[in-house]
PDB file of C-alpha atoms and ligand atoms in Angstrom:
ATOM      1  CA  UNK A   1      17.032 136.755 -37.212  1.00 52.00           C
ATOM      2  CA  UNK A   2      14.570 135.339 -39.735  1.00 58.00           C
ATOM      3  CA  UNK A   3      14.571 132.020 -37.909  1.00 58.00           C
ATOM      4  CA  UNK A   4      13.869 133.710 -34.596  1.00 54.00           C
ATOM      5  CA  UNK A   5      10.995 135.624 -36.154  1.00 56.00           C
ATOM      6  CA  UNK A   6       9.587 132.423 -37.567  1.00 58.00           C
ATOM      7  CA  UNK A   7       9.783 130.694 -34.222  1.00 54.00           C
ATOM      8  CA  UNK A   8       7.998 133.621 -32.626  1.00 55.00           C
ATOM      9  CA  UNK A   9       5.282 133.411 -35.249  1.00 59.00           C
ATOM     10  CA  UNK A  10       2.193 131.300 -34.787  1.00 53.00           C
ATOM     11  CA  UNK A  11       2.484 127.623 -35.419  1.00 45.00           C
ATOM     12  CA  UNK A  12      -0.344 126.382 -33.268  1.00 47.00           C
ATOM     13  CA  UNK A  13      -3.874 127.069 -32.249  1.00 46.00           C
ATOM     14  CA  UNK A  14      -4.953 127.394 -28.686  1.00 44.00           C
ATOM     15  CA  UNK A  15      -8.401 126.624 -27.365  1.00 43.00           C
ATOM     16  CA  UNK A  16     -10.437 129.641 -26.373  1.00 43.00           C
ATOM     17  CA  UNK A  17     -13.523 130.036 -24.242  1.00 41.00           C
ATOM     18  CA  UNK A  18     -16.270 131.524 -26.346  1.00 43.00           C
ATOM     19  CA  UNK A  19     -18.301 134.270 -24.735  1.00 40.00           C
ATOM     20  CA  UNK A  20     -22.041 134.488 -25.179  1.00 44.00           C
ATOM     21  CA  UNK A  21     -21.575 137.053 -27.953  1.00 53.00           C
ATOM     22  CA  UNK A  22     -18.780 135.102 -29.585  1.00 54.00           C
ATOM     23  CA  UNK A  23     -15.051 135.501 -29.488  1.00 54.00           C
ATOM     24  CA  UNK A  24     -13.638 138.831 -30.642  1.00 54.00           C
ATOM     25  CA  UNK A  25     -11.568 138.579 -33.807  1.00 56.00           C
ATOM     26  CA  UNK A  26      -9.000 140.970 -32.428  1.00 56.00           C
ATOM     27  CA  UNK A  27      -7.100 140.039 -29.315  1.00 57.00           C
ATOM     28  CA  UNK A  28      -4.440 142.646 -30.013  1.00 54.00           C
ATOM     29  CA  UNK A  29      -1.283 142.255 -28.033  1.00 55.00           C
ATOM     30  CA  UNK A  30      -2.975 140.213 -25.340  1.00 56.00           C
ATOM     31  CA  UNK A  31      -1.896 136.958 -26.869  1.00 62.00           C
ATOM     32  CA  UNK A  32       0.363 135.770 -29.637  1.00 64.00           C
ATOM     33  CA  UNK A  33      -1.388 132.523 -30.418  1.00 72.00           C
ATOM     34  CA  UNK A  34      -4.506 132.465 -32.514  1.00 78.00           C
ATOM     35  CA  UNK A  35      -7.837 131.645 -30.918  1.00 81.00           C
ATOM     36  CA  UNK A  36     -10.214 129.133 -32.441  1.00 83.00           C
ATOM     37  CA  UNK A  37     -12.499 131.988 -33.549  1.00 85.00           C
ATOM     38  CA  UNK A  38      -9.702 133.872 -35.323  1.00 88.00           C
ATOM     39  CA  UNK A  39      -8.481 130.645 -36.921  1.00 89.00           C
ATOM     40  CA  UNK A  40     -12.006 129.901 -38.169  1.00 89.00           C
ATOM     41  CA  UNK A  41     -12.330 133.399 -39.648  1.00 91.00           C
ATOM     42  CA  UNK A  42      -8.912 133.057 -41.277  1.00 92.00           C
ATOM     43  CA  UNK A  43      -9.844 129.707 -42.853  1.00 93.00           C
ATOM     44  CA  UNK A  44     -13.091 131.199 -44.173  1.00 92.00           C
ATOM     45  CA  UNK A  45     -11.201 134.111 -45.744  1.00 93.00           C
ATOM     46  CA  UNK A  46      -8.144 132.302 -47.121  1.00 94.00           C
ATOM     47  CA  UNK A  47      -9.460 128.697 -47.402  1.00 93.00           C
ATOM     48  CA  UNK A  48      -5.957 127.284 -47.944  1.00 95.00           C
ATOM     49  CA  UNK A  49      -2.390 128.496 -48.088  1.00 96.00           C
ATOM     50  CA  UNK A  50      -2.649 131.993 -49.574  1.00 96.00           C
ATOM     51  CA  UNK A  51       0.661 131.837 -51.425  1.00 96.00           C
ATOM     52  CA  UNK A  52       0.214 132.170 -55.207  1.00 94.00           C
ATOM     53  CA  UNK A  53      -0.416 128.756 -56.750  1.00 92.00           C
ATOM     54  CA  UNK A  54      -0.492 126.849 -53.460  1.00 94.00           C
ATOM     55  CA  UNK A  55      -3.592 125.053 -52.245  1.00 92.00           C
ATOM     56  CA  UNK A  56      -2.350 123.206 -49.190  1.00 94.00           C
ATOM     57  CA  UNK A  57      -5.274 122.854 -46.792  1.00 94.00           C
ATOM     58  CA  UNK A  58      -5.627 124.671 -43.459  1.00 92.00           C
ATOM     59  CA  UNK A  59      -4.492 121.583 -41.535  1.00 90.00           C
ATOM     60  CA  UNK A  60      -1.078 122.051 -43.131  1.00 92.00           C
ATOM     61  CA  UNK A  61      -1.062 125.798 -42.538  1.00 92.00           C
ATOM     62  CA  UNK A  62       0.087 128.262 -39.935  1.00 90.00           C
ATOM     63  CA  UNK A  63      -1.363 131.642 -39.081  1.00 91.00           C
ATOM     64  CA  UNK A  64       1.408 134.031 -40.084  1.00 92.00           C
ATOM     65  CA  UNK A  65       1.618 137.469 -38.481  1.00 90.00           C
ATOM     66  CA  UNK A  66       2.064 139.882 -41.400  1.00 93.00           C
ATOM     67  CA  UNK A  67       3.544 142.450 -39.067  1.00 88.00           C
ATOM     68  CA  UNK A  68       5.743 140.316 -36.882  1.00 82.00           C
ATOM     69  CA  UNK A  69       4.557 139.761 -33.347  1.00 74.00           C
ATOM     70  CA  UNK A  70       7.965 140.583 -31.929  1.00 74.00           C
ATOM     71  CA  UNK A  71       7.870 143.941 -33.755  1.00 77.00           C
ATOM     72  CA  UNK A  72       4.506 144.883 -32.290  1.00 78.00           C
ATOM     73  CA  UNK A  73       2.165 143.116 -34.714  1.00 80.00           C
ATOM     74  CA  UNK A  74      -1.238 142.267 -33.333  1.00 83.00           C
ATOM     75  CA  UNK A  75      -3.072 138.967 -33.303  1.00 82.00           C
ATOM     76  CA  UNK A  76      -6.118 139.852 -35.364  1.00 87.00           C
ATOM     77  CA  UNK A  77      -7.566 138.799 -38.677  1.00 90.00           C
ATOM     78  CA  UNK A  78      -6.259 141.943 -40.368  1.00 91.00           C
ATOM     79  CA  UNK A  79      -2.693 141.030 -39.452  1.00 93.00           C
ATOM     80  CA  UNK A  80      -2.805 137.315 -40.263  1.00 94.00           C
ATOM     81  CA  UNK A  81      -2.483 135.198 -43.352  1.00 95.00           C
ATOM     82  CA  UNK A  82      -2.807 131.457 -43.823  1.00 95.00           C
ATOM     83  CA  UNK A  83       0.467 129.944 -45.024  1.00 95.00           C
ATOM     84  CA  UNK A  84       1.560 126.312 -45.303  1.00 94.00           C
ATOM     85  CA  UNK A  85       4.768 125.334 -43.529  1.00 92.00           C
ATOM     86  CA  UNK A  86       6.800 125.612 -46.715  1.00 95.00           C
ATOM     87  CA  UNK A  87       5.533 129.047 -47.705  1.00 96.00           C
ATOM     88  CA  UNK A  88       5.718 130.231 -44.109  1.00 94.00           C
ATOM     89  CA  UNK A  89       9.451 129.577 -44.362  1.00 93.00           C
ATOM     90  CA  UNK A  90       9.593 131.288 -47.767  1.00 95.00           C
ATOM     91  CA  UNK A  91       8.005 134.436 -46.369  1.00 94.00           C
ATOM     92  CA  UNK A  92      10.318 134.516 -43.383  1.00 91.00           C
ATOM     93  CA  UNK A  93      13.555 133.492 -45.074  1.00 92.00           C
ATOM     94  CA  UNK A  94      13.390 135.107 -48.518  1.00 93.00           C
ATOM     95  CA  UNK A  95      12.613 138.541 -49.978  1.00 93.00           C
ATOM     96  CA  UNK A  96       8.991 137.521 -50.791  1.00 95.00           C
ATOM     97  CA  UNK A  97       6.575 139.921 -49.121  1.00 94.00           C
ATOM     98  CA  UNK A  98       2.949 139.549 -48.108  1.00 95.00           C
ATOM     99  CA  UNK A  99       0.263 142.118 -47.335  1.00 95.00           C
ATOM    100  CA  UNK A 100      -3.493 142.414 -47.284  1.00 94.00           C
ATOM    101  CA  UNK A 101      -4.810 144.340 -50.248  1.00 93.00           C
ATOM    102  CA  UNK A 102      -5.946 147.773 -49.009  1.00 91.00           C
ATOM    103  CA  UNK A 103      -9.229 147.477 -50.945  1.00 91.00           C
ATOM    104  CA  UNK A 104     -10.550 143.950 -50.499  1.00 89.00           C
ATOM    105  CA  UNK A 105      -8.338 142.938 -47.561  1.00 89.00           C
ATOM    106  CA  UNK A 106      -7.271 139.680 -49.195  1.00 92.00           C
ATOM    107  CA  UNK A 107      -3.672 138.493 -49.114  1.00 95.00           C
ATOM    108  CA  UNK A 108      -1.320 139.264 -51.963  1.00 95.00           C
ATOM    109  CA  UNK A 109       2.354 138.691 -52.470  1.00 96.00           C
ATOM    110  CA  UNK A 110       5.310 140.494 -53.992  1.00 94.00           C
ATOM    111  CA  UNK A 111       8.142 138.417 -55.446  1.00 92.00           C
ATOM    112  CA  UNK A 112      11.800 139.253 -54.917  1.00 91.00           C
ATOM    113  CA  UNK A 113      12.842 142.092 -57.244  1.00 88.00           C
ATOM    114  CA  UNK A 114      14.311 141.073 -60.599  1.00 86.00           C
ATOM    115  CA  UNK A 115      16.093 143.476 -62.937  1.00 88.00           C
ATOM    116  CA  UNK A 116      13.794 144.656 -65.698  1.00 87.00           C
ATOM    117  CA  UNK A 117      10.659 143.076 -64.243  1.00 83.00           C
ATOM    118  CA  UNK A 118       7.914 145.169 -62.761  1.00 83.00           C
ATOM    119  CA  UNK A 119       7.640 144.246 -59.094  1.00 85.00           C
ATOM    120  CA  UNK A 120       3.887 144.004 -58.691  1.00 90.00           C
ATOM    121  CA  UNK A 121       1.783 142.551 -55.894  1.00 93.00           C
ATOM    122  CA  UNK A 122       0.286 139.320 -57.180  1.00 91.00           C
ATOM    123  CA  UNK A 123      -2.213 136.722 -56.130  1.00 86.00           C
ATOM    124  CA  UNK A 124      -3.053 133.539 -57.830  1.00 73.00           C
ATOM    125  CA  UNK A 125      -6.018 131.647 -56.531  1.00 66.00           C
ATOM    126  CA  UNK A 126      -7.240 128.982 -58.962  1.00 55.00           C
ATOM    127  CA  UNK A 127     -10.612 128.861 -57.177  1.00 55.00           C
ATOM    128  CA  UNK A 128     -10.970 132.628 -56.817  1.00 53.00           C
ATOM    129  CA  UNK A 129     -13.965 133.341 -58.978  1.00 47.00           C
ATOM    130  CA  UNK A 130     -16.006 135.509 -56.736  1.00 45.00           C
ATOM    131  CA  UNK A 131     -15.365 139.221 -56.633  1.00 39.00           C
TER     132      UNK A 131
HETATM  133 ZN1  LIG H   1       1.773 127.090 -49.438  1.00 80.53          ZN
END
């Protein structure tokens, strides 16, 4: 099932016609693949793979649907996170979880539970100095 979800997740960008007022950043359920405008906004927000400690560049990344497309997740910035191929597989195939922080809407991750260790949402961005 995880493999099917991953295959149904975004792995490519499609070209989009830009309207005179610019492309909306929320195409909802209309399309699964990410438009150029959404991809650009995602790269501006995440800059590289968002997984803690990873800095693989956008060219090596996929746009991952946080709420899976096949379960009703929408194609919009608020439901996407930039993940490299390796960490895309980690998110789909292991108990690691990803969400957008409810306050600043940046991605954060929760490791698989370990006995005796507090299971907190973490983010580690070496270049994250701004607030
Ligand atoms: Zn990565």
